[in-house]
JSON list of C-alpha atoms in Angstrom, two decimals:
[
{"chain": "F", "resi": 195, "resn": "ASN", "atom": "CA", "xyz": [87.13, 111.91, 94.58]},
{"chain": "F", "resi": 196, "resn": "ALA", "atom": "CA", "xyz": [88.15, 112.40, 90.99]},
{"chain": "F", "resi": 197, "resn": "GLY", "atom": "CA", "xyz": [87.20, 108.90, 89.79]},
{"chain": "F", "resi": 198, "resn": "SER", "atom": "CA", "xyz": [84.76, 109.89, 87.04]},
{"chain": "F", "resi": 199, "resn": "ALA", "atom": "CA", "xyz": [87.03, 112.54, 85.60]},
{"chain": "F", "resi": 200, "resn": "MET", "atom": "CA", "xyz": [89.98, 110.12, 85.63]},
{"chain": "F", "resi": 201, "resn": "PHE", "atom": "CA", "xyz": [87.86, 107.46, 83.90]},
{"chain": "F", "resi": 202, "resn": "TYR", "atom": "CA", "xyz": [87.04, 109.88, 81.06]},
{"chain": "F", "resi": 203, "resn": "PHE", "atom": "CA", "xyz": [90.68, 110.94, 80.89]},
{"chain": "F", "resi": 204, "resn": "MET", "atom": "CA", "xyz": [91.82, 107.34, 80.54]},
{"chain": "F", "resi": 205, "resn": "THR", "atom": "CA", "xyz": [89.19, 106.38, 77.97]},
{"chain": "F", "resi": 206, "resn": "ASN", "atom": "CA", "xyz": [88.87, 109.57, 75.93]},
{"chain": "F", "resi": 207, "resn": "ASP", "atom": "CA", "xyz": [92.36, 111.06, 76.14]},
{"chain": "F", "resi": 208, "resn": "LEU", "atom": "CA", "xyz": [94.59, 108.01, 76.66]},
{"chain": "F", "resi": 209, "resn": "HIS", "atom": "CA", "xyz": [92.25, 105.75, 74.64]},
{"chain": "F", "resi": 210, "resn": "PHE", "atom": "CA", "xyz": [92.37, 102.81, 77.05]},
{"chain": "F", "resi": 211, "resn": "GLY", "atom": "CA", "xyz": [89.95, 100.08, 76.03]},
{"chain": "F", "resi": 212, "resn": "PRO", "atom": "CA", "xyz": [87.76, 97.82, 78.16]},
{"chain": "F", "resi": 213, "resn": "GLU", "atom": "CA", "xyz": [90.29, 94.97, 78.02]},
{"chain": "F", "resi": 214, "resn": "PHE", "atom": "CA", "xyz": [93.06, 97.05, 79.59]},
{"chain": "F", "resi": 215, "resn": "LEU", "atom": "CA", "xyz": [90.69, 98.58, 82.16]},
{"chain": "F", "resi": 216, "resn": "GLY", "atom": "CA", "xyz": [89.61, 95.04, 83.11]},
{"chain": "F", "resi": 217, "resn": "ARG", "atom": "CA", "xyz": [93.23, 94.00, 83.55]},
{"chain": "F", "resi": 218, "resn": "ALA", "atom": "CA", "xyz": [93.84, 97.06, 85.72]},
{"chain": "F", "resi": 219, "resn": "GLN", "atom": "CA", "xyz": [90.83, 96.08, 87.85]},
{"chain": "F", "resi": 220, "resn": "LEU", "atom": "CA", "xyz": [92.20, 92.52, 88.19]},
{"chain": "F", "resi": 221, "resn": "ALA", "atom": "CA", "xyz": [95.58, 93.89, 89.27]},
{"chain": "F", "resi": 222, "resn": "ALA", "atom": "CA", "xyz": [93.83, 96.12, 91.81]},
{"chain": "F", "resi": 223, "resn": "SER", "atom": "CA", "xyz": [91.91, 93.13, 93.21]},
{"chain": "F", "resi": 224, "resn": "LEU", "atom": "CA", "xyz": [95.13, 91.17, 93.68]},
{"chain": "F", "resi": 225, "resn": "ALA", "atom": "CA", "xyz": [96.72, 94.24, 95.25]},
{"chain": "F", "resi": 226, "resn": "SER", "atom": "CA", "xyz": [93.82, 94.38, 97.71]},
{"chain": "F", "resi": 227, "resn": "LEU", "atom": "CA", "xyz": [94.74, 90.91, 98.94]},
{"chain": "F", "resi": 228, "resn": "ALA", "atom": "CA", "xyz": [98.39, 91.96, 99.15]},
{"chain": "F", "resi": 229, "resn": "GLY", "atom": "CA", "xyz": [97.40, 95.01, 101.23]},
{"chain": "F", "resi": 230, "resn": "ILE", "atom": "CA", "xyz": [95.49, 92.85, 103.71]},
{"chain": "F", "resi": 231, "resn": "PHE", "atom": "CA", "xyz": [98.42, 90.43, 103.97]},
{"chain": "F", "resi": 232, "resn": "LEU", "atom": "CA", "xyz": [100.88, 93.31, 104.42]},
{"chain": "F", "resi": 233, "resn": "TYR", "atom": "CA", "xyz": [98.76, 94.86, 107.17]},
{"chain": "F", "resi": 234, "resn": "ASN", "atom": "CA", "xyz": [98.51, 91.54, 109.03]},
{"chain": "F", "resi": 235, "resn": "ARG", "atom": "CA", "xyz": [102.23, 90.84, 108.74]},
{"chain": "F", "resi": 236, "resn": "ALA", "atom": "CA", "xyz": [103.82, 94.23, 109.21]},
{"chain": "F", "resi": 237, "resn": "PHE", "atom": "CA", "xyz": [101.47, 96.85, 110.63]},
{"chain": "F", "resi": 238, "resn": "SER", "atom": "CA", "xyz": [98.84, 95.25, 112.85]},
{"chain": "F", "resi": 239, "resn": "SER", "atom": "CA", "xyz": [100.84, 95.71, 116.04]},
{"chain": "F", "resi": 240, "resn": "MET", "atom": "CA", "xyz": [101.49, 99.44, 115.59]},
{"chain": "F", "resi": 241, "resn": "PRO", "atom": "CA", "xyz": [99.82, 101.93, 117.95]},
{"chain": "F", "resi": 242, "resn": "LEU", "atom": "CA", "xyz": [96.51, 102.92, 116.35]},
{"chain": "F", "resi": 243, "resn": "ARG", "atom": "CA", "xyz": [96.80, 106.71, 116.40]},
{"chain": "F", "resi": 244, "resn": "SER", "atom": "CA", "xyz": [100.34, 106.71, 115.02]},
{"chain": "F", "resi": 245, "resn": "TYR", "atom": "CA", "xyz": [99.39, 104.17, 112.36]},
{"chain": "F", "resi": 246, "resn": "LEU", "atom": "CA", "xyz": [96.34, 106.14, 111.24]},
{"chain": "F", "resi": 247, "resn": "PHE", "atom": "CA", "xyz": [98.41, 109.33, 111.02]},
{"chain": "F", "resi": 248, "resn": "TRP", "atom": "CA", "xyz": [101.15, 107.80, 108.89]},
{"chain": "F", "resi": 249, "resn": "VAL", "atom": "CA", "xyz": [98.85, 105.75, 106.68]},
{"chain": "F", "resi": 250, "resn": "ASN", "atom": "CA", "xyz": [96.80, 108.89, 105.96]},
{"chain": "F", "resi": 251, "resn": "ILE", "atom": "CA", "xyz": [99.95, 110.84, 105.07]},
{"chain": "F", "resi": 252, "resn": "GLY", "atom": "CA", "xyz": [101.14, 107.95, 102.90]},
{"chain": "F", "resi": 253, "resn": "ALA", "atom": "CA", "xyz": [97.78, 107.59, 101.16]},
{"chain": "F", "resi": 254, "resn": "ALA", "atom": "CA", "xyz": [97.66, 111.32, 100.40]},
{"chain": "F", "resi": 255, "resn": "THR", "atom": "CA", "xyz": [101.18, 111.17, 98.99]},
{"chain": "F", "resi": 256, "resn": "VAL", "atom": "CA", "xyz": [100.39, 108.13, 96.86]},
{"chain": "F", "resi": 257, "resn": "GLY", "atom": "CA", "xyz": [97.18, 109.86, 95.79]},
{"chain": "F", "resi": 258, "resn": "LEU", "atom": "CA", "xyz": [99.30, 112.47, 94.03]},
{"chain": "F", "resi": 259, "resn": "LEU", "atom": "CA", "xyz": [100.66, 109.89, 91.56]},
{"chain": "F", "resi": 260, "resn": "PRO", "atom": "CA", "xyz": [97.87, 110.47, 89.02]},
{"chain": "F", "resi": 261, "resn": "LEU", "atom": "CA", "xyz": [99.16, 114.04, 88.68]},
{"chain": "F", "resi": 262, "resn": "MET", "atom": "CA", "xyz": [102.14, 112.55, 86.89]},
{"chain": "F", "resi": 263, "resn": "LEU", "atom": "CA", "xyz": [99.80, 110.85, 84.43]},
{"chain": "F", "resi": 264, "resn": "VAL", "atom": "CA", "xyz": [97.60, 113.86, 83.66]},
{"chain": "F", "resi": 265, "resn": "THR", "atom": "CA", "xyz": [100.58, 116.20, 83.33]},
{"chain": "F", "resi": 266, "resn": "ARG", "atom": "CA", "xyz": [102.30, 113.53, 81.20]},
{"chain": "F", "resi": 267, "resn": "ALA", "atom": "CA", "xyz": [105.34, 113.55, 83.50]},
{"chain": "F", "resi": 268, "resn": "ASN", "atom": "CA", "xyz": [105.32, 109.75, 83.38]},
{"chain": "F", "resi": 269, "resn": "LEU", "atom": "CA", "xyz": [106.30, 109.89, 79.71]},
{"chain": "F", "resi": 270, "resn": "ALA", "atom": "CA", "xyz": [109.06, 112.40, 80.45]},
{"chain": "F", "resi": 271, "resn": "ILE", "atom": "CA", "xyz": [110.69, 109.86, 82.79]},
{"chain": "F", "resi": 272, "resn": "GLY", "atom": "CA", "xyz": [110.12, 106.97, 80.37]},
{"chain": "F", "resi": 273, "resn": "ILE", "atom": "CA", "xyz": [107.13, 105.18, 81.92]},
{"chain": "F", "resi": 274, "resn": "PRO", "atom": "CA", "xyz": [104.45, 104.26, 79.36]},
{"chain": "F", "resi": 275, "resn": "ASP", "atom": "CA", "xyz": [100.85, 105.18, 80.22]},
{"chain": "F", "resi": 276, "resn": "GLN", "atom": "CA", "xyz": [99.60, 101.61, 80.62]},
{"chain": "F", "resi": 277, "resn": "ALA", "atom": "CA", "xyz": [102.49, 100.57, 82.87]},
{"chain": "F", "resi": 278, "resn": "PHE", "atom": "CA", "xyz": [102.03, 103.71, 84.95]},
{"chain": "F", "resi": 279, "resn": "VAL", "atom": "CA", "xyz": [98.27, 103.18, 85.36]},
{"chain": "F", "resi": 280, "resn": "LEU", "atom": "CA", "xyz": [98.77, 99.53, 86.36]},
{"chain": "F", "resi": 281, "resn": "GLY", "atom": "CA", "xyz": [101.44, 100.48, 88.89]},
{"chain": "F", "resi": 282, "resn": "ASP", "atom": "CA", "xyz": [99.35, 103.36, 90.22]},
{"chain": "F", "resi": 283, "resn": "ASP", "atom": "CA", "xyz": [96.27, 101.14, 90.62]},
{"chain": "F", "resi": 284, "resn": "VAL", "atom": "CA", "xyz": [98.28, 98.55, 92.53]},
{"chain": "F", "resi": 285, "resn": "ILE", "atom": "CA", "xyz": [99.97, 101.10, 94.81]},
{"chain": "F", "resi": 286, "resn": "GLN", "atom": "CA", "xyz": [96.76, 103.01, 95.55]},
{"chain": "F", "resi": 287, "resn": "THR", "atom": "CA", "xyz": [94.80, 99.82, 96.25]},
{"chain": "F", "resi": 288, "resn": "VAL", "atom": "CA", "xyz": [97.43, 98.56, 98.69]},
{"chain": "F", "resi": 289, "resn": "ALA", "atom": "CA", "xyz": [97.41, 101.98, 100.38]},
{"chain": "F", "resi": 290, "resn": "GLY", "atom": "CA", "xyz": [93.62, 101.87, 100.57]},
{"chain": "F", "resi": 291, "resn": "GLU", "atom": "CA", "xyz": [93.61, 98.46, 102.22]},
{"chain": "F", "resi": 292, "resn": "LEU", "atom": "CA", "xyz": [96.28, 99.55, 104.67]},
{"chain": "F", "resi": 293, "resn": "ALA", "atom": "CA", "xyz": [94.06, 102.49, 105.62]},
{"chain": "F", "resi": 294, "resn": "HIS", "atom": "CA", "xyz": [90.86, 100.43, 105.81]},
{"chain": "F", "resi": 295, "resn": "MET", "atom": "CA", "xyz": [92.04, 97.39, 107.79]},
{"chain": "F", "resi": 296, "resn": "PRO", "atom": "CA", "xyz": [92.58, 98.99, 111.22]},
{"chain": "F", "resi": 297, "resn": "VAL", "atom": "CA", "xyz": [89.05, 100.42, 111.14]},
{"chain": "F", "resi": 298, "resn": "LEU", "atom": "CA", "xyz": [87.58, 96.97, 110.52]},
{"chain": "F", "resi": 299, "resn": "VAL", "atom": "CA", "xyz": [89.78, 95.33, 113.15]},
{"chain": "F", "resi": 300, "resn": "LEU", "atom": "CA", "xyz": [89.00, 97.99, 115.74]},
{"chain": "F", "resi": 301, "resn": "ALA", "atom": "CA", "xyz": [85.28, 97.73, 115.00]},
{"chain": "F", "resi": 302, "resn": "ALA", "atom": "CA", "xyz": [85.41, 93.96, 115.47]},
{"chain": "F", "resi": 303, "resn": "GLN", "atom": "CA", "xyz": [87.19, 94.36, 118.81]},
{"chain": "F", "resi": 304, "resn": "LEU", "atom": "CA", "xyz": [84.88, 97.05, 120.16]},
{"chain": "F", "resi": 305, "resn": "CYS", "atom": "CA", "xyz": [81.63, 95.45, 119.06]},
{"chain": "F", "resi": 306, "resn": "PRO", "atom": "CA", "xyz": [79.46, 94.16, 121.90]},
{"chain": "F", "resi": 307, "resn": "PRO", "atom": "CA", "xyz": [78.66, 90.43, 121.72]},
{"chain": "F", "resi": 308, "resn": "GLY", "atom": "CA", "xyz": [75.42, 89.59, 119.94]},
{"chain": "F", "resi": 309, "resn": "VAL", "atom": "CA", "xyz": [75.25, 92.63, 117.66]},
{"chain": "F", "resi": 310, "resn": "GLU", "atom": "CA", "xyz": [78.18, 91.88, 115.36]},
{"chain": "F", "resi": 311, "resn": "ALA", "atom": "CA", "xyz": [76.11, 91.78, 112.16]},
{"chain": "F", "resi": 312, "resn": "THR", "atom": "CA", "xyz": [74.26, 95.00, 113.01]},
{"chain": "F", "resi": 313, "resn": "PHE", "atom": "CA", "xyz": [77.50, 96.76, 113.93]},
{"chain": "F", "resi": 314, "resn": "PHE", "atom": "CA", "xyz": [79.19, 95.62, 110.72]},
{"chain": "F", "resi": 315, "resn": "ALA", "atom": "CA", "xyz": [76.17, 96.73, 108.66]},
{"chain": "F", "resi": 316, "resn": "LEU", "atom": "CA", "xyz": [76.27, 100.13, 110.37]},
{"chain": "F", "resi": 317, "resn": "LEU", "atom": "CA", "xyz": [80.00, 100.48, 109.67]},
{"chain": "F", "resi": 318, "resn": "MET", "atom": "CA", "xyz": [79.53, 99.52, 106.01]},
{"chain": "F", "resi": 319, "resn": "SER", "atom": "CA", "xyz": [76.64, 101.98, 105.74]},
{"chain": "F", "resi": 320, "resn": "VAL", "atom": "CA", "xyz": [78.81, 104.79, 107.07]},
{"chain": "F", "resi": 321, "resn": "LEU", "atom": "CA", "xyz": [81.63, 103.84, 104.68]},
{"chain": "F", "resi": 322, "resn": "ASN", "atom": "CA", "xyz": [79.21, 103.70, 101.73]},
{"chain": "F", "resi": 323, "resn": "LEU", "atom": "CA", "xyz": [77.68, 107.05, 102.70]},
{"chain": "F", "resi": 324, "resn": "SER", "atom": "CA", "xyz": [81.12, 108.63, 102.90]},
{"chain": "F", "resi": 325, "resn": "GLY", "atom": "CA", "xyz": [81.98, 107.17, 99.48]},
{"chain": "F", "resi": 326, "resn": "PHE", "atom": "CA", "xyz": [78.76, 108.60, 98.06]},
{"chain": "F", "resi": 327, "resn": "ALA", "atom": "CA", "xyz": [79.53, 112.01, 99.59]},
{"chain": "F", "resi": 328, "resn": "ALA", "atom": "CA", "xyz": [83.06, 111.92, 98.15]},
{"chain": "F", "resi": 329, "resn": "SER", "atom": "CA", "xyz": [81.70, 111.07, 94.69]},
{"chain": "F", "resi": 330, "resn": "PHE", "atom": "CA", "xyz": [79.08, 113.81, 94.92]},
{"chain": "F", "resi": 331, "resn": "ILE", "atom": "CA", "xyz": [81.60, 116.45, 96.00]},
{"chain": "F", "resi": 332, "resn": "GLY", "atom": "CA", "xyz": [84.02, 115.22, 93.33]},
{"chain": "F", "resi": 333, "resn": "ALA", "atom": "CA", "xyz": [81.33, 115.60, 90.67]},
{"chain": "F", "resi": 334, "resn": "TRP", "atom": "CA", "xyz": [80.53, 119.09, 91.96]},
{"chain": "F", "resi": 335, "resn": "LEU", "atom": "CA", "xyz": [84.22, 120.06, 91.84]},
{"chain": "F", "resi": 336, "resn": "THR", "atom": "CA", "xyz": [84.54, 118.56, 88.37]},
{"chain": "F", "resi": 337, "resn": "ASP", "atom": "CA", "xyz": [81.69, 120.78, 87.20]},
{"chain": "F", "resi": 338, "resn": "LEU", "atom": "CA", "xyz": [83.05, 123.81, 89.07]},
{"chain": "F", "resi": 339, "resn": "LEU", "atom": "CA", "xyz": [86.46, 123.39, 87.41]},
{"chain": "F", "resi": 340, "resn": "LYS", "atom": "CA", "xyz": [84.76, 122.94, 84.02]},
{"chain": "F", "resi": 341, "resn": "ILE", "atom": "CA", "xyz": [86.29, 119.52, 83.41]},
{"chain": "F", "resi": 342, "resn": "THR", "atom": "CA", "xyz": [84.37, 117.74, 80.67]},
{"chain": "F", "resi": 343, "resn": "GLU", "atom": "CA", "xyz": [84.74, 114.46, 78.82]},
{"chain": "F", "resi": 344, "resn": "THR", "atom": "CA", "xyz": [87.00, 116.23, 76.32]},
{"chain": "F", "resi": 345, "resn": "ASP", "atom": "CA", "xyz": [88.55, 119.12, 78.31]},
{"chain": "F", "resi": 346, "resn": "PHE", "atom": "CA", "xyz": [90.97, 117.99, 81.02]},
{"chain": "F", "resi": 347, "resn": "ALA", "atom": "CA", "xyz": [92.89, 121.24, 81.43]},
{"chain": "F", "resi": 348, "resn": "ASN", "atom": "CA", "xyz": [91.90, 121.60, 85.11]},
{"chain": "F", "resi": 349, "resn": "LEU", "atom": "CA", "xyz": [92.14, 117.90, 86.00]},
{"chain": "F", "resi": 350, "resn": "PRO", "atom": "CA", "xyz": [95.47, 118.41, 87.84]},
{"chain": "F", "resi": 351, "resn": "TRP", "atom": "CA", "xyz": [93.73, 120.98, 90.08]},
{"chain": "F", "resi": 352, "resn": "LEU", "atom": "CA", "xyz": [90.91, 118.55, 90.81]},
{"chain": "F", "resi": 353, "resn": "LEU", "atom": "CA", "xyz": [93.39, 115.84, 91.77]},
{"chain": "F", "resi": 354, "resn": "LEU", "atom": "CA", "xyz": [95.30, 118.25, 93.98]},
{"chain": "F", "resi": 355, "resn": "VAL", "atom": "CA", "xyz": [92.17, 119.47, 95.79]},
{"chain": "F", "resi": 356, "resn": "CYS", "atom": "CA", "xyz": [90.93, 115.91, 96.33]},
{"chain": "F", "resi": 357, "resn": "ASN", "atom": "CA", "xyz": [94.26, 114.85, 97.82]},
{"chain": "F", "resi": 358, "resn": "VAL", "atom": "CA", "xyz": [94.68, 117.87, 100.05]},
{"chain": "F", "resi": 359, "resn": "THR", "atom": "CA", "xyz": [91.17, 117.42, 101.43]},
{"chain": "F", "resi": 360, "resn": "SER", "atom": "CA", "xyz": [91.94, 113.76, 102.16]},
{"chain": "F", "resi": 361, "resn": "LEU", "atom": "CA", "xyz": [94.12, 115.09, 104.98]},
{"chain": "F", "resi": 362, "resn": "LEU", "atom": "CA", "xyz": [91.15, 116.75, 106.75]},
{"chain": "F", "resi": 363, "resn": "PRO", "atom": "CA", "xyz": [90.40, 113.67, 108.92]},
{"chain": "F", "resi": 364, "resn": "LEU", "atom": "CA", "xyz": [93.78, 114.18, 110.60]},
{"chain": "F", "resi": 365, "resn": "ALA", "atom": "CA", "xyz": [92.14, 117.00, 112.58]},
{"chain": "F", "resi": 366, "resn": "LEU", "atom": "CA", "xyz": [89.90, 114.37, 114.25]},
{"chain": "F", "resi": 367, "resn": "LEU", "atom": "CA", "xyz": [92.73, 111.97, 115.04]},
{"chain": "F", "resi": 368, "resn": "ARG", "atom": "CA", "xyz": [93.18, 113.38, 118.55]},
{"chain": "F", "resi": 369, "resn": "PHE", "atom": "CA", "xyz": [89.76, 111.92, 119.44]},
{"chain": "F", "resi": 370, "resn": "VAL", "atom": "CA", "xyz": [90.88, 108.38, 118.58]},
{"chain": "F", "resi": 371, "resn": "GLU", "atom": "CA", "xyz": [91.83, 106.44, 121.68]},
{"chain": "F", "resi": 372, "resn": "GLU", "atom": "CA", "xyz": [94.14, 103.47, 121.74]},
{"chain": "F", "resi": 373, "resn": "PRO", "atom": "CA", "xyz": [92.29, 100.24, 122.47]},
{"chain": "F", "resi": 374, "resn": "GLN", "atom": "CA", "xyz": [92.67, 99.40, 126.17]},
{"chain": "F", "resi": 375, "resn": "GLY", "atom": "CA", "xyz": [93.73, 95.87, 127.00]},
{"chain": "F", "resi": 376, "resn": "LYS", "atom": "CA", "xyz": [93.79, 94.73, 123.40]},
{"chain": "F", "resi": 377, "resn": "ALA", "atom": "CA", "xyz": [96.34, 94.67, 120.67]},
{"chain": "F", "resi": 378, "resn": "LEU", "atom": "CA", "xyz": [95.18, 96.11, 117.36]},
{"chain": "F", "resi": 379, "resn": "GLU", "atom": "CA", "xyz": [95.82, 92.88, 115.56]},
{"chain": "F", "resi": 380, "resn": "SER", "atom": "CA", "xyz": [93.64, 90.97, 113.18]},
{"chain": "F", "resi": 381, "resn": "GLY", "atom": "CA", "xyz": [94.56, 87.76, 114.94]},
{"chain": "F", "resi": 382, "resn": "ALA", "atom": "CA", "xyz": [93.16, 86.81, 118.31]},
{"chain": "F", "resi": 383, "resn": "ALA", "atom": "CA", "xyz": [92.73, 89.92, 120.39]},
{"chain": "F", "resi": 384, "resn": "VAL", "atom": "CA", "xyz": [92.88, 88.97, 124.04]},
{"chain": "F", "resi": 385, "resn": "ASP", "atom": "CA", "xyz": [92.16, 91.10, 127.09]},
{"chain": "F", "resi": 386, "resn": "GLU", "atom": "CA", "xyz": [95.11, 91.69, 129.36]},
{"chain": "F", "resi": 387, "resn": "ALA", "atom": "CA", "xyz": [95.28, 89.59, 132.48]},
{"chain": "F", "resi": 388, "resn": "PRO", "atom": "CA", "xyz": [93.97, 91.40, 135.62]}
]
């Protein structure tokens, strides 16, 4: 991911202060709740494979929004930097929750009784490891593209590479099976009657 490079861009190039960054984080936290609510209300009954495909495509598309900020296209269409960053944070956080929720729900449904805490810890460990790997690869790409805390000339390329590679998991989607006898809903999942 390009998180570190974007942080330096926002603080060193756009001169966003800690107060604004805190407000953006608050907006993202509220958007996280909105994403969970939206998933429960609108998307929890969709077939899993189809949902994962479309949410991944949507997340990759939304992930391209920061390109508008670093190329300054947001100003060309009349959106100030702070308004754009707040909107982008909200949209990307909702998209992230929409992508994350079915994994948690499916894990809860497939978990054998008695090992729920262990299974959840394993899932969180895998998610944390993948986040660490994404940060490490993002830092490597940042160095490879010679993006520094003052030189952001190649930042659009970094964002583009990060978003294109976010589509790689789609190649594994064919291995995902629909849950048998259960609806992929966060409410009560009940086995079908025999």
